Amino acid sequence: GPFTPSFDVTTSVLRTVFPNITGSVAQTRQLKDSWGGFSWRVGAEYSPNPDMFLFGSYSRGLKSGGFNLGVYSANAVVDKEQVDAFELGLKSNPLDNLTFNVTAFHYAYDDLQVPITVETAGIGLRNLFNVPGSKSTGLEVETRWQATDWLEINANYAYLDAKITETNQLFDDPNLPGNIPIDIDGNRL
């Protein structure tokens, strides 16, 4: 309850259960870092007639770095993430009762922050890691046909190819006996 004092048993339990393992005593460290940069967007739009709208853009986005504070991780600091995003699209009404929209995009990530579970002393620890290169490429198509006042037919399609294109370290696979390090290059995001 609100008046019950709390008592941290972590250190005493770890010392009892793992007396010879480094890190089974109280651990402290100070983490400090800063990240900076600019996010921006450049776009173009063109409407050749009232029923057609073409657009495109190129933008850069940033996500701040951070710290893996939930566990005592050797990988404590996660660097900032950056994405270059390209998008092209068309929104149209080729007929009064027909809508046709299509958008294609490509996102190229540098240092994407990815949560990965790594086995450490038989315990699965989930940390954020920077993956040097990854990409997401996709296409979305949307159609709507108002056949009658009471019947509307929709057809949509989406394609996504999102995968890691470059890694800089191996990871332990908890599903393999002996925790054999694996390369996650080429894995889907």
Coordinates of C-alpha atoms in Angstrom, one line a residue:
G1 CA 0.0 0.0 0.0
P2 CA 1.0 3.7 0.0
F3 CA 2.6 3.4 3.5
T4 CA 4.5 0.2 2.9
P5 CA 8.3 1.0 2.6
S6 CA 10.0 -0.6 -0.4
F7 CA 13.1 -2.7 -0.2
D8 CA 15.3 -3.5 -3.2
V9 CA 16.2 -7.2 -2.9
T10 CA 18.0 -7.3 -6.3
T11 CA 21.5 -7.1 -5.1
S12 CA 21.2 -9.7 -2.3
V13 CA 19.3 -12.1 -4.6
L14 CA 21.9 -11.8 -7.4
R15 CA 24.7 -12.3 -4.9
T16 CA 23.1 -15.4 -3.6
V17 CA 22.1 -16.9 -6.9
F18 CA 25.1 -15.8 -9.0
P19 CA 28.0 -15.4 -6.5
N20 CA 30.7 -15.8 -9.1
I21 CA 29.3 -13.9 -12.1
T22 CA 30.5 -10.4 -12.8
G23 CA 27.7 -8.0 -12.5
S24 CA 25.9 -9.9 -9.7
V25 CA 26.6 -7.0 -7.3
A26 CA 25.2 -3.5 -7.4
Q27 CA 26.3 -1.9 -10.6
T28 CA 26.3 1.8 -11.4
R29 CA 27.3 3.9 -14.4
Q30 CA 26.7 7.3 -15.7
L31 CA 25.5 7.7 -19.2
K32 CA 25.5 11.0 -21.0
D33 CA 25.3 11.9 -24.7
S34 CA 23.6 14.3 -27.0
W35 CA 22.3 14.1 -30.5
G36 CA 21.5 16.8 -33.0
G37 CA 20.4 17.4 -36.6
F38 CA 17.7 18.8 -38.8
S39 CA 14.6 17.2 -40.2
W40 CA 13.3 18.7 -43.5
R41 CA 11.0 18.0 -46.5
V42 CA 11.0 19.2 -50.1
G43 CA 7.9 18.4 -52.1
A44 CA 6.3 19.2 -55.5
E45 CA 2.6 19.1 -56.5
Y46 CA 0.9 19.4 -59.9
S47 CA -2.7 19.3 -60.8
P48 CA -3.2 19.2 -64.6
N49 CA -7.0 19.2 -64.2
P50 CA -9.5 19.2 -61.3
D51 CA -9.7 15.4 -61.3
M52 CA -5.9 14.7 -61.1
F53 CA -3.3 15.5 -58.5
L54 CA 0.3 14.4 -58.8
F55 CA 2.8 14.7 -55.9
G56 CA 6.3 13.8 -54.9
S57 CA 8.6 14.5 -52.0
Y58 CA 12.0 13.9 -50.5
S59 CA 12.5 14.3 -46.8
R60 CA 14.9 13.5 -44.0
G61 CA 13.8 12.6 -40.6
L62 CA 15.7 12.0 -37.4
K63 CA 15.0 10.1 -34.2
S64 CA 17.0 10.9 -31.1
G65 CA 19.5 8.4 -29.7
G66 CA 18.9 6.9 -26.3
F67 CA 20.0 4.5 -23.6
N68 CA 19.2 0.8 -22.8
L69 CA 18.4 1.3 -19.1
G70 CA 16.2 -1.7 -18.4
V71 CA 19.2 -4.0 -18.1
Y72 CA 22.9 -3.7 -17.5
S73 CA 23.8 -3.9 -21.1
A74 CA 27.3 -3.7 -22.7
N75 CA 25.4 -1.9 -25.5
A76 CA 24.2 0.9 -23.4
V77 CA 24.0 3.8 -25.9
V78 CA 21.9 3.8 -29.0
D79 CA 22.9 6.4 -31.6
K80 CA 20.3 8.5 -33.5
E81 CA 18.4 7.1 -36.4
Q82 CA 18.0 8.8 -39.7
V83 CA 15.7 8.1 -42.6
D84 CA 15.7 9.5 -46.2
A85 CA 12.1 9.1 -47.5
F86 CA 11.1 9.3 -51.2
E87 CA 7.5 9.3 -52.2
L88 CA 5.6 9.7 -55.5
G89 CA 1.9 9.5 -56.0
L90 CA -1.3 10.1 -58.0
K91 CA -4.8 10.9 -56.7
S92 CA -7.4 10.9 -59.4
N93 CA -11.1 10.7 -60.3
P94 CA -10.9 9.5 -64.0
L95 CA -14.7 9.1 -64.0
D96 CA -17.4 10.8 -61.8
N97 CA -18.0 7.5 -60.0
L98 CA -14.4 6.2 -60.0
T99 CA -11.5 7.0 -57.7
F100 CA -7.9 5.8 -58.4
N101 CA -5.0 6.5 -56.1
V102 CA -1.5 5.1 -56.2
T103 CA 1.6 5.9 -54.1
A104 CA 5.1 4.5 -54.2
F105 CA 7.7 5.0 -51.5
H106 CA 11.3 4.2 -50.6
Y107 CA 12.7 4.7 -47.1
A108 CA 16.5 4.4 -46.6
Y109 CA 17.5 4.1 -42.9
D110 CA 20.9 4.8 -41.4
D111 CA 21.4 3.4 -37.9
L112 CA 17.8 2.2 -37.5
Q113 CA 17.0 1.5 -33.9
V114 CA 15.9 -2.2 -33.8
P115 CA 14.8 -4.1 -30.6
I116 CA 16.7 -7.5 -30.6
T117 CA 16.6 -10.2 -27.9
V118 CA 20.1 -11.5 -27.0
E119 CA 20.7 -14.5 -24.7
T120 CA 23.0 -13.5 -21.8
A121 CA 23.7 -16.2 -19.1
G122 CA 20.6 -18.1 -20.1
I123 CA 18.4 -15.0 -19.9
G124 CA 16.9 -13.3 -23.0
L125 CA 17.6 -9.6 -22.8
R126 CA 15.8 -7.2 -25.2
N127 CA 17.9 -4.2 -26.1
L128 CA 17.9 -1.6 -28.9
F129 CA 20.7 -1.8 -31.4
N130 CA 21.6 0.4 -34.3
V131 CA 21.5 -1.4 -37.6
P132 CA 23.7 0.5 -40.0
G133 CA 21.5 0.0 -43.1
S134 CA 18.0 -1.0 -43.8
K135 CA 15.2 -0.1 -46.3
S136 CA 11.5 -0.2 -46.8
T137 CA 10.1 0.0 -50.3
G138 CA 6.4 -0.2 -51.1
L139 CA 3.5 0.5 -53.3
E140 CA -0.1 1.2 -52.4
V141 CA -3.1 1.2 -54.8
E142 CA -6.6 2.2 -53.9
T143 CA -9.7 2.2 -56.1
R144 CA -13.3 2.9 -55.4
W145 CA -16.1 2.5 -57.8
Q146 CA -19.6 3.8 -57.0
A147 CA -21.5 1.4 -59.2
T148 CA -24.9 2.6 -58.1
D149 CA -26.3 4.8 -55.3
W150 CA -26.5 1.7 -53.1
L151 CA -23.4 -0.3 -54.3
E152 CA -19.8 0.7 -53.8
I153 CA -16.9 -1.6 -54.8
N154 CA -13.4 -1.1 -53.3
A155 CA -10.2 -2.7 -54.4
N156 CA -6.9 -2.1 -52.6
Y157 CA -3.4 -3.5 -52.9
A158 CA -0.3 -2.9 -50.8
Y159 CA 3.2 -4.2 -51.3
L160 CA 6.0 -3.8 -48.8
D161 CA 9.7 -5.0 -48.9
A162 CA 11.3 -4.0 -45.7
K163 CA 14.7 -5.6 -44.7
I164 CA 18.1 -5.1 -43.2
T165 CA 20.7 -4.3 -45.8
E166 CA 23.8 -3.9 -43.7
T167 CA 24.9 -5.1 -40.2
N168 CA 28.0 -4.6 -38.2
Q169 CA 27.8 -7.4 -35.6
L170 CA 26.5 -10.9 -35.1
F171 CA 23.8 -11.8 -32.6
D172 CA 23.1 -14.9 -30.6
D173 CA 20.1 -16.9 -31.7
P174 CA 18.3 -18.2 -28.6
N175 CA 16.7 -21.0 -30.8
L176 CA 20.1 -22.6 -31.7
P177 CA 21.9 -24.9 -29.2
G178 CA 25.1 -23.2 -27.9
N179 CA 23.9 -19.8 -28.8
I180 CA 25.6 -19.7 -32.2
P181 CA 26.0 -16.1 -33.4
I182 CA 24.1 -15.3 -36.6
D183 CA 24.2 -12.5 -39.1
I184 CA 20.8 -10.7 -39.4
D185 CA 21.8 -9.0 -42.7
G186 CA 18.9 -9.6 -45.2
N187 CA 16.3 -10.3 -42.4
R188 CA 12.9 -8.7 -42.7
L189 CA 12.2 -5.8 -40.4

